[in-house]
Amino acid sequence: MKKLIILLLTFLAFAKGNAQVLDPVKWTTTIEKKSETNYILTFNGVIEKEWHLYSQFTPDGGPLPLEIIFKDQKGNFNLVGKAKESKTATAFNDIFGVNETFFHDKAQIQQEITLVNPKTTSIQVELNYQVCKEVCINLEKKFTFKIPGTEATATTNTTVAAVKLDTAKVDTTNTFSEATKESVAPVEKIAVKKSKPASQRSLWSIFFVAFLFGFTALLTPCVFPMIPMTVSFFTKQSKTKAAGIRNAIIYGISIIVIYVSLGFLVSWIFGADALNSLATNVWFNLGFFVLLVVFATSFLGGFEIMLPNSWANKVDQQADRGGILGILFMALALAIVSFSCTGPIVGALLFEAATNGVIGPIVGMFGFSLALALPFMLFAMFPGWLNSLPKSGGWLNTVKVFLGFLELAFAFKFLSNADLVLQLHLLEREVFLVIWIAIFGALVLYLFGKITLPHDSPLQHISVGRLYLGLITLAFTVYLIPGLWGAPLKLISAFPPPMDYSESPLGVGSSSAGNISTSVLPEGAKFGPHQIVVFDDYDKGLGYAKMVNKPIMLDFTGHACVNCRKMENNVWSDASILPILKNEVVLISLYVDDKRPLPKSEQFTSKSTGAEIETIGDKWTDFMITKYNTNTQPLYVLTDLQGNNLNEKQPTISYVPVEEYQVWLKEGISKFKK
């Protein structure tokens, strides 16, 4: 008995010190008959604590969205709309620059289908998705739904990126199965700034940006002159000062109600599903690019965008009624009359807010209208403040033109989105930056009075405020220029294409990184993060390592692995780590989410898992699971030229701080040199 206990403790200690194949989501399924031909398929998932599962509405360019694949659909059944999801959370991802949508604790997905072949007895479904904590895992699970009244057997096949792990019967009840706790080796956290929880950060960002643009809209020729006119109307027409203040407050609230109603209308028309997918919709991005160029041209003085005068006249007639209803129509008249100035701003805000989900447009319009309404209310309460307002003049058109330049620059972000989704490489990073440099350079010349536009007043001198604004814009323009030579430009990282979407990965005019010229890169190699020479094929990397007699660092990673990018951005870039990766090891990055198919001759059935290995990502995932008994990314392994681990105490390492990573690297390299 004593020997058995010692053996058990030894096994547990060994298991704790080694990586494991993880499966943080436990699924159960049900099928419900809705009519003679329609059925509802339901997937219920229980997610282990601290893990999160990405939604099907997480935009491309970020973590991997959930994908639902129906087998043998043609001629057997049709899908009724897109799959519906239970409540999700949204947070801005600093690494990928997108608003990711995800589940935590529980997830439910429902898909309605219509049978078209009465002989259909079962439906095969596959879920592909990504779950993350300190590491990320790409999972693939297969389900069989039995059509009620048939003799088909419902089963669930669990796989990890096309690698089968286990098979179990599907629970046909409506309750969640109990999540099974797995013994997980602790993972150290990197000391980096984390995103704020759920949608809190993105909604507050929308509000403050919208509030800022609402305040800017006040300074346009269509709105600013309305402030003293409207306040004077309330103070003169009201019998008492208190009544004037009350009416002005009602007027301000009416402005807020009108714009928030517009935000609600956008959310109601499009719906949550459509709004979540706008960010990666090619045609919507192209359409909005054209729309913003039109708006910018209007602001720059090309033409005026105005709603029909009949609308303003009819609303103005209703405003004469007096009372609360009359004040509401006065606010509506303001919205219509000022549309040529506020319309382009509102349009851009609505789109940007809409990509944050169904509540985004409502929050955005509340922030915008609050900034627009506050001055009318405050100046009505304190009429003496009107004397401190600057007089209307040419400076109002300057504000409008300034906004026009901003909208023109912002338009190319949407064109870039479409180009990235289609991977056309027509608007790569250098081209994007050149366009921005040209736009903001022209804005500098305008602010310094070197160029004038159609509605500008004669300019004998520039004001101090305009000078400062010109200097700030000039500094920003100069800041953009080093981006052509590979500078990261962190201040605007969310706008231009990523650095690897570039004509020249090292920057315009560069031809080398370290001592290695781009023209003499080893066969199969390329420049990776921070211009590290990297291979994405194991055999080619191994061959080069043997030629230069250096140890190999295997980097099991993923295109959509956020924690992999954090390691690369925060640890690999460190001055104590980067020289090691550039000079002392041969880096081989193996992407487990690479969906490119393997040639038929290279496809095989895994001996260890029994899964069909059909893609490049499947191949590297099977390699990782078979050799290192884990399915998490990032995963780093130092090996010699025969594939043996160099680190005895800790053969693999994952998401760790700089100091621990440095010690691990030096230990493995030191053993290789002995």
Coordinates of C-alpha atoms in Angstrom, one line a residue, residues 191-542:
A191 CA 3.0 42.0 -16.2
V192 CA 1.2 43.8 -18.9
K193 CA -1.8 46.1 -18.9
K194 CA -5.1 44.2 -19.3
S195 CA -8.1 45.4 -21.1
K196 CA -11.0 46.7 -19.0
P197 CA -13.8 44.2 -18.5
A198 CA -16.6 43.4 -21.1
S199 CA -18.1 46.3 -22.9
Q200 CA -17.4 48.9 -20.1
R201 CA -14.3 50.3 -21.8
S202 CA -15.6 50.4 -25.4
L203 CA -19.0 52.1 -24.4
W204 CA -17.2 54.7 -22.3
S205 CA -14.9 55.4 -25.2
I206 CA -17.8 55.8 -27.6
F207 CA -19.5 58.2 -25.2
F208 CA -16.4 60.4 -24.7
V209 CA -15.5 60.5 -28.4
A210 CA -19.1 61.3 -29.3
F211 CA -19.2 64.0 -26.6
L212 CA -16.0 65.5 -28.0
F213 CA -17.4 65.5 -31.6
G214 CA -20.7 67.0 -30.3
F215 CA -18.8 69.8 -28.8
T216 CA -16.8 70.3 -32.0
A217 CA -20.1 70.4 -34.0
L218 CA -21.1 73.4 -31.8
L219 CA -18.2 75.3 -33.4
T220 CA -19.5 74.9 -36.9
P221 CA -21.2 77.7 -38.9
C222 CA -24.6 75.9 -38.8
V223 CA -24.8 75.6 -35.0
F224 CA -22.7 78.2 -33.3
P225 CA -24.8 81.3 -34.4
M226 CA -27.9 79.4 -33.2
I227 CA -26.8 79.6 -29.5
P228 CA -27.4 83.3 -28.9
M229 CA -30.5 83.4 -31.1
T230 CA -32.1 80.5 -29.3
V231 CA -31.2 81.6 -25.8
S232 CA -32.4 85.2 -26.5
F233 CA -35.7 83.7 -27.7
F234 CA -36.3 81.8 -24.5
T235 CA -35.3 84.7 -22.2
K236 CA -37.5 87.3 -24.1
Q237 CA -40.5 85.1 -24.7
S238 CA -40.7 83.7 -21.2
K239 CA -42.6 85.6 -18.6
T240 CA -40.1 84.9 -15.8
K241 CA -36.5 84.0 -15.7
A242 CA -37.4 80.6 -14.1
A243 CA -39.8 79.9 -17.1
G244 CA -37.0 80.8 -19.5
I245 CA -34.6 78.4 -17.8
R246 CA -37.2 75.7 -17.7
N247 CA -38.0 76.0 -21.4
A248 CA -34.3 76.0 -22.3
I249 CA -33.8 72.8 -20.3
I250 CA -36.8 71.2 -22.1
Y251 CA -35.2 72.3 -25.3
G252 CA -31.9 70.7 -24.4
I253 CA -33.6 67.5 -23.4
S254 CA -35.6 67.5 -26.6
I255 CA -32.3 67.6 -28.6
I256 CA -31.0 64.6 -26.6
V257 CA -34.3 62.7 -27.2
I258 CA -34.1 63.4 -31.0
Y259 CA -30.6 62.1 -31.4
V260 CA -30.9 59.2 -29.0
S261 CA -34.0 58.2 -31.0
L262 CA -31.9 58.2 -34.1
G263 CA -29.4 55.9 -32.5
F264 CA -32.2 53.6 -31.3
L265 CA -33.6 53.6 -34.8
V266 CA -30.3 52.5 -36.3
S267 CA -30.0 49.7 -33.7
W268 CA -33.6 48.6 -34.3
I269 CA -33.3 48.6 -38.1
F270 CA -30.0 46.7 -38.3
G271 CA -30.3 44.5 -35.2
A272 CA -27.4 43.2 -33.1
D273 CA -26.2 40.5 -35.5
A274 CA -25.8 42.9 -38.4
L275 CA -24.2 45.6 -36.3
N276 CA -21.6 43.2 -34.9
S277 CA -20.6 42.1 -38.5
L278 CA -20.4 45.7 -40.0
A279 CA -16.7 46.1 -39.2
T280 CA -15.7 43.3 -41.6
N281 CA -18.4 43.7 -44.2
V282 CA -16.6 44.6 -47.4
W283 CA -19.4 46.4 -49.2
F284 CA -20.4 48.4 -46.1
N285 CA -16.8 49.5 -45.6
L286 CA -16.5 50.5 -49.3
G287 CA -19.9 52.3 -49.1
F288 CA -18.9 54.2 -46.0
F289 CA -15.6 55.2 -47.6
V290 CA -17.5 56.8 -50.4
L291 CA -19.9 58.4 -48.0
L292 CA -17.1 59.9 -45.9
V293 CA -15.4 61.3 -49.0
V294 CA -18.6 62.9 -50.0
F295 CA -19.1 64.4 -46.5
A296 CA -15.5 65.6 -46.5
T297 CA -15.9 67.3 -49.9
S298 CA -18.9 69.1 -48.5
F299 CA -17.1 70.3 -45.4
L300 CA -14.2 71.5 -47.6
G301 CA -16.6 73.6 -49.6
G302 CA -17.3 71.6 -52.7
F303 CA -21.1 71.7 -52.1
E304 CA -23.7 71.8 -49.3
I305 CA -25.5 68.8 -48.1
M306 CA -29.0 70.0 -47.0
L307 CA -32.2 68.4 -46.2
P308 CA -35.2 69.7 -48.2
N309 CA -36.2 73.3 -47.1
S310 CA -39.9 72.1 -47.0
W311 CA -39.0 69.9 -44.0
A312 CA -37.6 72.8 -42.1
N313 CA -40.6 75.0 -43.0
K314 CA -43.1 72.5 -41.8
V315 CA -41.3 71.8 -38.6
D316 CA -40.9 75.5 -38.0
Q317 CA -44.6 76.0 -38.3
Q318 CA -45.2 73.3 -35.7
A319 CA -42.8 75.1 -33.4
D320 CA -45.1 78.1 -33.3
R321 CA -47.7 76.1 -31.3
G322 CA -45.8 76.9 -28.1
G323 CA -45.7 74.7 -25.0
I324 CA -43.6 71.5 -24.7
L325 CA -44.6 70.2 -28.1
G326 CA -43.6 73.5 -29.7
I327 CA -40.2 73.4 -28.0
L328 CA -39.7 69.8 -29.2
F329 CA -40.3 70.9 -32.8
M330 CA -37.8 73.8 -32.3
A331 CA -35.2 71.2 -31.4
L332 CA -36.2 69.2 -34.4
A333 CA -35.8 72.3 -36.6
L334 CA -32.3 72.8 -35.2
A335 CA -31.4 69.2 -36.2
I336 CA -32.7 69.8 -39.7
V337 CA -31.2 73.2 -40.3
S338 CA -27.8 72.2 -38.9
F339 CA -27.7 68.9 -40.9
S340 CA -25.2 70.2 -43.4
C341 CA -22.7 70.5 -40.5
T342 CA -23.8 67.8 -38.1
G343 CA -24.9 65.1 -40.6
P344 CA -21.3 64.0 -41.6
I345 CA -20.3 63.9 -38.0
V346 CA -23.4 62.0 -36.9
G347 CA -23.0 59.5 -39.8
A348 CA -19.4 58.7 -38.9
L349 CA -20.2 58.3 -35.2
L350 CA -23.2 56.1 -35.9
F351 CA -21.1 53.7 -38.0
E352 CA -18.2 53.6 -35.6
A353 CA -20.5 53.1 -32.6
A354 CA -22.6 50.5 -34.5
T355 CA -19.5 48.2 -34.7
N356 CA -19.6 48.0 -30.9
G357 CA -23.0 46.3 -30.9
V358 CA -26.7 47.2 -30.5
I359 CA -26.2 49.6 -27.6
G360 CA -23.3 51.5 -29.3
P361 CA -25.4 53.9 -31.5
I362 CA -27.6 54.8 -28.6
V363 CA -24.6 55.6 -26.3
G364 CA -22.9 57.5 -29.2
M365 CA -25.9 59.7 -29.9
F366 CA -26.4 60.4 -26.2
G367 CA -22.8 61.6 -25.9
F368 CA -23.1 63.7 -29.0
S369 CA -26.5 65.3 -28.2
L370 CA -25.5 66.0 -24.6
A371 CA -22.5 68.1 -25.7
L372 CA -24.8 69.8 -28.3
A373 CA -27.6 70.5 -25.8
L374 CA -25.6 71.6 -22.7
P375 CA -24.6 75.1 -24.0
F376 CA -28.2 76.0 -24.8
M377 CA -29.2 75.1 -21.3
L378 CA -26.3 76.7 -19.5
F379 CA -26.4 80.0 -21.4
A380 CA -30.2 80.2 -20.7
M381 CA -29.4 79.8 -17.0
F382 CA -26.6 82.4 -17.2
P383 CA -27.4 84.8 -20.0
G384 CA -24.5 87.0 -19.1
W385 CA -22.1 84.3 -20.4
L386 CA -23.3 85.2 -23.9
N387 CA -21.1 88.3 -23.8
S388 CA -18.0 86.1 -23.5
L389 CA -18.8 84.1 -26.7
P390 CA -16.5 84.9 -29.6
K391 CA -18.2 86.6 -32.5
S392 CA -19.2 84.5 -35.5
G393 CA -16.8 84.8 -38.4
G394 CA -14.4 83.1 -40.7
W395 CA -13.0 81.0 -37.9
L396 CA -16.3 78.9 -37.9
N397 CA -15.5 77.8 -41.5
T398 CA -12.0 77.0 -40.5
V399 CA -13.4 74.5 -37.9
K400 CA -15.6 73.1 -40.6
V401 CA -12.7 72.7 -43.1
F402 CA -10.6 71.1 -40.3
L403 CA -13.3 68.5 -39.7
G404 CA -13.4 67.9 -43.5
F405 CA -9.7 67.0 -43.5
L406 CA -10.3 64.7 -40.6
E407 CA -13.2 62.9 -42.3
L408 CA -11.1 62.5 -45.5
A409 CA -8.3 60.9 -43.5
F410 CA -10.8 58.7 -41.5
A411 CA -12.4 57.5 -44.8
F412 CA -9.3 55.6 -45.8
K413 CA -9.5 53.5 -42.6
F414 CA -12.7 52.0 -44.1
L415 CA -11.1 51.5 -47.5
S416 CA -8.2 49.8 -45.6
N417 CA -10.7 47.5 -43.8
A418 CA -12.2 46.3 -47.1
D419 CA -8.7 45.8 -48.6
L420 CA -7.6 43.8 -45.5
V421 CA -10.6 41.5 -45.6
L422 CA -10.2 40.8 -49.4
Q423 CA -6.4 40.6 -49.0
L424 CA -5.9 42.6 -52.3
H425 CA -2.8 44.4 -51.0
L426 CA -3.9 47.6 -52.8
L427 CA -3.7 49.8 -49.7
E428 CA -0.7 48.5 -47.9
R429 CA 0.8 50.2 -44.9
E430 CA 3.2 52.5 -46.9
V431 CA 0.4 53.7 -49.3
F432 CA -1.9 54.3 -46.4
L433 CA 0.7 56.4 -44.5
V434 CA 1.6 58.4 -47.7
I435 CA -2.0 59.3 -48.1
W436 CA -2.3 60.4 -44.5
I437 CA 0.9 62.4 -44.7
A438 CA -0.5 64.2 -47.8
I439 CA -3.8 64.9 -46.1
F440 CA -2.4 66.3 -42.9
G441 CA 0.4 68.1 -44.8
A442 CA -2.3 69.9 -46.8
L443 CA -4.1 70.7 -43.6
V444 CA -0.9 72.3 -42.2
L445 CA -0.6 74.5 -45.3
Y446 CA -4.3 75.5 -44.9
L447 CA -3.9 76.3 -41.2
F448 CA -0.8 78.4 -41.9
G449 CA -2.9 80.3 -44.6
K450 CA -0.9 79.0 -47.6
I451 CA -3.9 77.6 -49.3
T452 CA -7.5 78.8 -49.2
L453 CA -10.9 77.1 -49.9
P454 CA -14.1 78.3 -51.5
H455 CA -15.9 79.6 -48.3
D456 CA -12.9 81.1 -46.5
S457 CA -12.8 84.8 -45.6
P458 CA -9.9 86.9 -46.6
L459 CA -7.0 86.2 -44.3
Q460 CA -4.5 89.0 -43.4
H461 CA -3.0 87.1 -40.5
I462 CA -3.6 83.9 -38.5
S463 CA -4.6 83.8 -34.9
V464 CA -2.5 82.4 -32.1
G465 CA -5.0 79.5 -31.7
R466 CA -4.8 78.7 -35.4
L467 CA -1.0 78.8 -35.2
Y468 CA -0.9 76.4 -32.3
L469 CA -3.3 74.0 -34.1
G470 CA -1.1 74.2 -37.2
L471 CA 2.0 73.4 -35.1
I472 CA 0.3 70.4 -33.5
T473 CA -0.8 69.2 -36.9
L474 CA 2.7 69.7 -38.3
A475 CA 4.2 67.7 -35.5
F476 CA 1.7 64.9 -36.1
T477 CA 2.5 64.9 -39.8
V478 CA 6.3 64.7 -39.1
Y479 CA 5.5 61.9 -36.6
L480 CA 3.9 59.8 -39.4
I481 CA 7.0 60.0 -41.7
P482 CA 9.2 57.5 -39.9
G483 CA 6.4 54.9 -40.3
L484 CA 7.6 54.6 -43.9
W485 CA 10.9 53.2 -42.5
G486 CA 9.3 50.7 -40.2
A487 CA 8.5 52.8 -37.1
P488 CA 5.5 51.3 -35.2
L489 CA 3.6 54.6 -34.8
K490 CA 1.8 53.4 -31.6
L491 CA -0.3 56.6 -31.3
I492 CA -2.3 55.5 -34.4
S493 CA -1.8 51.7 -34.3
A494 CA -5.5 51.1 -34.7
F495 CA -5.8 53.0 -38.0
P496 CA -3.1 51.9 -40.6
P497 CA -2.8 48.3 -41.8
P498 CA -0.5 46.1 -39.6
M499 CA 3.2 46.2 -40.1
D500 CA 3.3 42.8 -41.9
Y501 CA 0.7 44.1 -44.4
S502 CA 3.4 46.0 -46.2
E503 CA 5.4 46.3 -49.4
S504 CA 8.6 46.3 -47.4
P505 CA 8.5 44.6 -44.0
L506 CA 11.6 46.6 -42.9
G507 CA 10.4 49.9 -44.2
V508 CA 10.8 51.9 -47.4
G509 CA 14.5 51.9 -48.5
S510 CA 15.6 49.2 -46.0
S511 CA 17.4 46.2 -47.2
S512 CA 18.6 44.5 -44.1
A513 CA 17.9 43.5 -40.5
G514 CA 20.8 43.1 -38.3
N515 CA 23.5 41.5 -40.6
I516 CA 21.1 39.6 -42.8
S517 CA 20.1 41.1 -46.2
T518 CA 16.6 40.4 -47.5
S519 CA 18.2 39.2 -50.7
V520 CA 20.1 36.5 -48.9
L521 CA 17.5 35.2 -46.5
P522 CA 17.8 31.4 -46.0
E523 CA 15.4 29.3 -48.2
G524 CA 12.0 29.2 -46.6
A525 CA 12.8 32.0 -44.1
K526 CA 11.2 35.4 -43.8
F527 CA 11.3 38.4 -41.4
G528 CA 9.0 37.9 -38.4
P529 CA 8.3 40.2 -35.4
H530 CA 11.0 42.7 -34.8
Q531 CA 12.8 41.6 -38.0
I532 CA 13.7 38.2 -36.5
V533 CA 14.5 35.6 -39.2
V534 CA 11.8 33.0 -38.8
F535 CA 10.8 29.7 -40.6
D536 CA 7.3 28.5 -40.8
D537 CA 8.2 25.0 -41.9
Y538 CA 9.9 22.6 -39.5
D539 CA 12.0 20.7 -42.0
K540 CA 13.4 23.9 -43.7
G541 CA 14.2 25.4 -40.3
L542 CA 15.9 22.2 -39.1

